[in-house]
Amino acid sequence: ASWEQVLRAAQPTLDQSGFVNGPWGECLHWAVVFERTNDWSRLPGYSDTGPAGQVIAFAGECGHPVHVMQALERNEQATNAAVTRGDQGFVFREGPRPGMGMAPPQLAMPPMGGPPMGQPFPQQHMMGGPTQFVDPFKILESLHQVRVVEQMNMLETAAGLLGDVLGHNLELEMANKYLVQTMEGHPLFFAVEQTDLLNRQCGGSCRAIDVDVVTLGQDPRLISQATGGMDWSYDVLGGGVDLTGAHRFLHLHKDFQCTCCCINRPVIYITDASNGRPLGSIREPWTCCNMKFDISDARDNPIMKIYGGCCQLGLFCPCPCGPCREVVFNATDTKRGNEVGRLTKIIPDPLKWMVADDVDNYEVDFQNIPVDWKALVLAVALFIDFRYFNSRSDKNQDFLHGDSDGW
């Protein structure tokens, strides 16, 4: 369903503050965000009233009373003020949706530059407007935090559990997949590993890495694969995701490197996948115990360091509760030495930890990280997972075969 169909079927409702909520409020909200992050005046479909004005005018076409249109105008003014402050949260209090209390999962997304709760960023405009991709760098520019959710591949998990029961290492390395979303749960990007089977299965810490990051749009097939939480792909040879037609954002590439102590340390390169423009690189230097990553820009100038100390409960006593479920990495500006951001590796929940403890989530707090560096920090979160948290532990084997200290 298009947003035109959604709005025709939805009755505008007001919250206690007089703001329009529900589908009408969400659609207007993302229309305003789109106006603030894109030069919509050059788009012929919006040259007269703009996306937000189009939503308000459509309310009149649907026969809604004047006070509803006035309330939508208040929404527009308040949302503009909030976006100016750097806040993209809804100005209204969310009300129940007709029939189920949340947006139907099968709906196509609003074409106004941002999604309602639980839905992905759009790539098309509503009500017959022209196709237009939202600039992913503009999306990152407006965000202070994102969450990276790693999917749990069911075939890989089944193979690992079978190995636990048999007392043998039957780990099968399937292609990793990650959903990047806002802290409120709005899907933004989908990261899919494209590394070949030989590297995944036999390369170990020296393995090559290739990851494509795309912007989520209105392709229901891709949306379903990105937001399901579980990865049901059984394609052991590739990523199992067809990204044909998807709007490319980033590409991460690391060559196969034989690394030993301080010799030939791993480096991964990040490019703008839409045009091949280099964005920078991430190098993991040699350290005795700690985890450290040096980030350089496209000209190989050092810009940031990301550091994770070894004396964290989440490293030597990981479990899904309290401080033991987290590992923190601090990002500092190389020149000034001040902290500019933070990455936190988090165990998602007890069930995933029990059956697939190599599946983790990451929260990225951009804090004072410049816009040009945010994509590199997002890439660091993925690289950290590949380097340190990509293998199953033997805790289940230890428990099943008599060593209770494994838990």
mmCIF file of N, CA and C in Angstrom, residues 136-202:
data_model
loop_
_atom_site.group_PDB
_atom_site.id
_atom_site.type_symbol
_atom_site.label_atom_id
_atom_site.label_comp_id
_atom_site.label_asym_id
_atom_site.label_seq_id
_atom_site.Cartn_x
_atom_site.Cartn_y
_atom_site.Cartn_z
ATOM 1 N N PRO A 136 22.127 8.935 1.851
ATOM 2 C CA PRO A 136 22.415 8.268 3.129
ATOM 3 C C PRO A 136 23.315 9.087 4.037
ATOM 4 N N PHE A 137 24.182 9.922 3.462
ATOM 5 C CA PHE A 137 25.027 10.771 4.299
ATOM 6 C C PHE A 137 24.189 11.839 4.996
ATOM 7 N N LYS A 138 23.116 12.295 4.339
ATOM 8 C CA LYS A 138 22.204 13.224 4.988
ATOM 9 C C LYS A 138 21.466 12.551 6.151
ATOM 10 N N ILE A 139 21.150 11.282 5.951
ATOM 11 C CA ILE A 139 20.503 10.537 7.034
ATOM 12 C C ILE A 139 21.411 10.486 8.251
ATOM 13 N N LEU A 140 22.685 10.124 8.032
ATOM 14 C CA LEU A 140 23.635 10.051 9.147
ATOM 15 C C LEU A 140 23.858 11.419 9.781
ATOM 16 N N GLU A 141 23.844 12.457 8.961
ATOM 17 C CA GLU A 141 24.085 13.804 9.475
ATOM 18 C C GLU A 141 23.067 14.185 10.539
ATOM 19 N N SER A 142 21.851 13.715 10.402
ATOM 20 C CA SER A 142 20.779 14.116 11.314
ATOM 21 C C SER A 142 20.670 13.223 12.540
ATOM 22 N N LEU A 143 21.509 12.194 12.637
ATOM 23 C CA LEU A 143 21.383 11.222 13.720
ATOM 24 C C LEU A 143 22.519 11.363 14.733
ATOM 25 N N HIS A 144 22.179 11.194 16.006
ATOM 26 C CA HIS A 144 23.171 11.226 17.069
ATOM 27 C C HIS A 144 23.580 9.823 17.510
ATOM 28 N N GLN A 145 22.701 8.864 17.289
ATOM 29 C CA GLN A 145 22.985 7.479 17.667
ATOM 30 C C GLN A 145 22.344 6.540 16.658
ATOM 31 N N VAL A 146 22.942 5.364 16.484
ATOM 32 C CA VAL A 146 22.326 4.294 15.712
ATOM 33 C C VAL A 146 22.600 2.968 16.422
ATOM 34 N N ARG A 147 21.795 1.992 16.094
ATOM 35 C CA ARG A 147 21.992 0.636 16.630
ATOM 36 C C ARG A 147 22.243 -0.309 15.454
ATOM 37 N N VAL A 148 23.256 -1.152 15.590
ATOM 38 C CA VAL A 148 23.589 -2.159 14.582
ATOM 39 C C VAL A 148 23.160 -3.515 15.130
ATOM 40 N N VAL A 149 22.222 -4.157 14.442
ATOM 41 C CA VAL A 149 21.651 -5.428 14.912
ATOM 42 C C VAL A 149 22.122 -6.538 13.981
ATOM 43 N N GLU A 150 22.898 -7.460 14.523
ATOM 44 C CA GLU A 150 23.366 -8.589 13.725
ATOM 45 C C GLU A 150 22.284 -9.665 13.663
ATOM 46 N N GLN A 151 22.048 -10.195 12.471
ATOM 47 C CA GLN A 151 21.058 -11.250 12.312
ATOM 48 C C GLN A 151 21.649 -12.606 12.711
ATOM 49 N N MET A 152 20.796 -13.461 13.211
ATOM 50 C CA MET A 152 21.205 -14.815 13.580
ATOM 51 C C MET A 152 20.835 -15.764 12.448
ATOM 52 N N ASN A 153 21.836 -16.323 11.785
ATOM 53 C CA ASN A 153 21.580 -17.258 10.697
ATOM 54 C C ASN A 153 21.194 -18.618 11.276
ATOM 55 N N MET A 154 20.056 -19.147 10.844
ATOM 56 C CA MET A 154 19.528 -20.361 11.443
ATOM 57 C C MET A 154 20.353 -21.596 11.081
ATOM 58 N N LEU A 155 20.878 -21.650 9.857
ATOM 59 C CA LEU A 155 21.698 -22.798 9.472
ATOM 60 C C LEU A 155 23.004 -22.805 10.251
ATOM 61 N N GLU A 156 23.623 -21.649 10.397
ATOM 62 C CA GLU A 156 24.867 -21.549 11.166
ATOM 63 C C GLU A 156 24.626 -21.916 12.627
ATOM 64 N N THR A 157 23.505 -21.448 13.171
ATOM 65 C CA THR A 157 23.180 -21.759 14.568
ATOM 66 C C THR A 157 22.917 -23.246 14.756
ATOM 67 N N ALA A 158 22.191 -23.855 13.820
ATOM 68 C CA ALA A 158 21.900 -25.291 13.919
ATOM 69 C C ALA A 158 23.180 -26.117 13.852
ATOM 70 N N ALA A 159 24.088 -25.734 12.959
ATOM 71 C CA ALA A 159 25.351 -26.461 12.852
ATOM 72 C C ALA A 159 26.161 -26.326 14.137
ATOM 73 N N GLY A 160 26.163 -25.132 14.715
ATOM 74 C CA GLY A 160 26.895 -24.935 15.958
ATOM 75 C C GLY A 160 26.319 -25.727 17.107
ATOM 76 N N LEU A 161 24.991 -25.774 17.213
ATOM 77 C CA LEU A 161 24.353 -26.538 18.285
ATOM 78 C C LEU A 161 24.596 -28.037 18.122
ATOM 79 N N LEU A 162 24.562 -28.512 16.876
ATOM 80 C CA LEU A 162 24.867 -29.917 16.636
ATOM 81 C C LEU A 162 26.287 -30.244 17.065
ATOM 82 N N GLY A 163 27.224 -29.341 16.765
ATOM 83 C CA GLY A 163 28.600 -29.544 17.204
ATOM 84 C C GLY A 163 28.723 -29.556 18.712
ATOM 85 N N ASP A 164 27.932 -28.719 19.398
ATOM 86 C CA ASP A 164 27.954 -28.710 20.862
ATOM 87 C C ASP A 164 27.508 -30.064 21.418
ATOM 88 N N VAL A 165 26.458 -30.606 20.831
ATOM 89 C CA VAL A 165 25.933 -31.892 21.316
ATOM 90 C C VAL A 165 26.933 -33.014 21.070
ATOM 91 N N LEU A 166 27.566 -32.988 19.910
ATOM 92 C CA LEU A 166 28.515 -34.047 19.557
ATOM 93 C C LEU A 166 29.882 -33.847 20.182
ATOM 94 N N GLY A 167 30.128 -32.656 20.711
ATOM 95 C CA GLY A 167 31.432 -32.392 21.296
ATOM 96 C C GLY A 167 32.498 -32.084 20.277
ATOM 97 N N HIS A 168 32.093 -31.629 19.092
ATOM 98 C CA HIS A 168 33.048 -31.300 18.034
ATOM 99 C C HIS A 168 32.752 -29.898 17.512
ATOM 100 N N ASN A 169 33.778 -29.299 16.922
ATOM 101 C CA ASN A 169 33.605 -27.981 16.342
ATOM 102 C C ASN A 169 33.049 -28.118 14.934
ATOM 103 N N LEU A 170 31.748 -27.884 14.783
ATOM 104 C CA LEU A 170 31.097 -27.943 13.481
ATOM 105 C C LEU A 170 30.671 -26.557 13.023
ATOM 106 N N GLU A 171 31.441 -25.548 13.431
ATOM 107 C CA GLU A 171 31.045 -24.171 13.127
ATOM 108 C C GLU A 171 31.038 -23.927 11.624
ATOM 109 N N LEU A 172 29.908 -23.430 11.145
ATOM 110 C CA LEU A 172 29.736 -23.070 9.746
ATOM 111 C C LEU A 172 29.619 -21.554 9.663
ATOM 112 N N GLU A 173 30.539 -20.934 8.945
ATOM 113 C CA GLU A 173 30.548 -19.475 8.841
ATOM 114 C C GLU A 173 29.712 -19.030 7.653
ATOM 115 N N MET A 174 28.487 -18.620 7.925
ATOM 116 C CA MET A 174 27.635 -18.031 6.890
ATOM 117 C C MET A 174 27.942 -16.541 6.767
ATOM 118 N N ALA A 175 27.475 -15.932 5.703
ATOM 119 C CA ALA A 175 27.704 -14.500 5.506
ATOM 120 C C ALA A 175 26.965 -13.694 6.571
ATOM 121 N N ASN A 176 27.667 -12.773 7.204
ATOM 122 C CA ASN A 176 27.062 -11.929 8.229
ATOM 123 C C ASN A 176 26.135 -10.897 7.593
ATOM 124 N N LYS A 177 25.077 -10.566 8.323
ATOM 125 C CA LYS A 177 24.137 -9.528 7.883
ATOM 126 C C LYS A 177 23.779 -8.670 9.088
ATOM 127 N N TYR A 178 23.683 -7.371 8.849
ATOM 128 C CA TYR A 178 23.425 -6.427 9.933
ATOM 129 C C TYR A 178 22.366 -5.407 9.498
ATOM 130 N N LEU A 179 21.442 -5.136 10.391
ATOM 131 C CA LEU A 179 20.470 -4.068 10.190
ATOM 132 C C LEU A 179 20.927 -2.861 10.992
ATOM 133 N N VAL A 180 21.051 -1.712 10.342
ATOM 134 C CA VAL A 180 21.379 -0.468 11.024
ATOM 135 C C VAL A 180 20.087 0.323 11.178
ATOM 136 N N GLN A 181 19.755 0.676 12.415
ATOM 137 C CA GLN A 181 18.489 1.346 12.681
ATOM 138 C C GLN A 181 18.692 2.456 13.702
ATOM 139 N N THR A 182 17.687 3.321 13.822
ATOM 140 C CA THR A 182 17.722 4.340 14.857
ATOM 141 C C THR A 182 17.489 3.676 16.211
ATOM 142 N N MET A 183 17.715 4.428 17.270
ATOM 143 C CA MET A 183 17.517 3.885 18.609
ATOM 144 C C MET A 183 16.038 3.607 18.876
ATOM 145 N N GLU A 184 15.157 4.247 18.088
ATOM 146 C CA GLU A 184 13.720 3.999 18.226
ATOM 147 C C GLU A 184 13.250 2.807 17.407
ATOM 148 N N GLY A 185 14.147 2.235 16.595
ATOM 149 C CA GLY A 185 13.801 1.045 15.819
ATOM 150 C C GLY A 185 13.478 1.293 14.368
ATOM 151 N N HIS A 186 13.749 2.496 13.828
ATOM 152 C CA HIS A 186 13.495 2.769 12.417
ATOM 153 C C HIS A 186 14.633 2.214 11.573
ATOM 154 N N PRO A 187 14.398 1.275 10.693
ATOM 155 C CA PRO A 187 15.466 0.730 9.854
ATOM 156 C C PRO A 187 16.027 1.770 8.891
ATOM 157 N N LEU A 188 17.353 1.782 8.769
ATOM 158 C CA LEU A 188 18.036 2.739 7.912
ATOM 159 C C LEU A 188 18.799 2.059 6.791
ATOM 160 N N PHE A 189 19.729 1.165 7.174
ATOM 161 C CA PHE A 189 20.628 0.536 6.217
ATOM 162 C C PHE A 189 20.681 -0.973 6.461
ATOM 163 N N PHE A 190 21.127 -1.685 5.438
ATOM 164 C CA PHE A 190 21.286 -3.136 5.518
ATOM 165 C C PHE A 190 22.702 -3.466 5.047
ATOM 166 N N ALA A 191 23.486 -4.093 5.917
ATOM 167 C CA ALA A 191 24.864 -4.472 5.602
ATOM 168 C C ALA A 191 24.920 -5.976 5.354
ATOM 169 N N VAL A 192 25.433 -6.365 4.198
ATOM 170 C CA VAL A 192 25.463 -7.774 3.798
ATOM 171 C C VAL A 192 26.887 -8.158 3.432
ATOM 172 N N GLU A 193 27.397 -9.188 4.087
ATOM 173 C CA GLU A 193 28.739 -9.673 3.753
ATOM 174 C C GLU A 193 28.714 -10.412 2.423
ATOM 175 N N GLN A 194 29.712 -10.127 1.588
ATOM 176 C CA GLN A 194 29.815 -10.757 0.273
ATOM 177 C C GLN A 194 31.096 -11.593 0.154
ATOM 178 N N THR A 195 31.758 -11.848 1.268
ATOM 179 C CA THR A 195 32.997 -12.634 1.246
ATOM 180 C C THR A 195 32.714 -14.063 0.796
ATOM 181 N N ASP A 196 33.632 -14.643 0.030
ATOM 182 C CA ASP A 196 33.415 -15.990 -0.479
ATOM 183 C C ASP A 196 33.542 -17.029 0.635
ATOM 184 N N LEU A 197 33.029 -18.217 0.376
ATOM 185 C CA LEU A 197 32.980 -19.290 1.368
ATOM 186 C C LEU A 197 34.362 -19.686 1.858
ATOM 187 N N LEU A 198 35.341 -19.785 0.965
ATOM 188 C CA LEU A 198 36.679 -20.217 1.357
ATOM 189 C C LEU A 198 37.279 -19.275 2.389
ATOM 190 N N ASN A 199 37.140 -17.981 2.175
ATOM 191 C CA ASN A 199 37.671 -17.024 3.144
ATOM 192 C C ASN A 199 36.920 -17.101 4.465
ATOM 193 N N ARG A 200 35.597 -17.193 4.388
ATOM 194 C CA ARG A 200 34.807 -17.240 5.622
ATOM 195 C C ARG A 200 35.134 -18.470 6.444
ATOM 196 N N GLN A 201 35.274 -19.616 5.790
ATOM 197 C CA GLN A 201 35.404 -20.871 6.506
ATOM 198 C C GLN A 201 36.837 -21.187 6.903
ATOM 199 N N CYS A 202 37.787 -20.757 6.081
ATOM 200 C CA CYS A 202 39.171 -21.179 6.305
ATOM 201 C C CYS A 202 40.135 -20.032 6.565
#
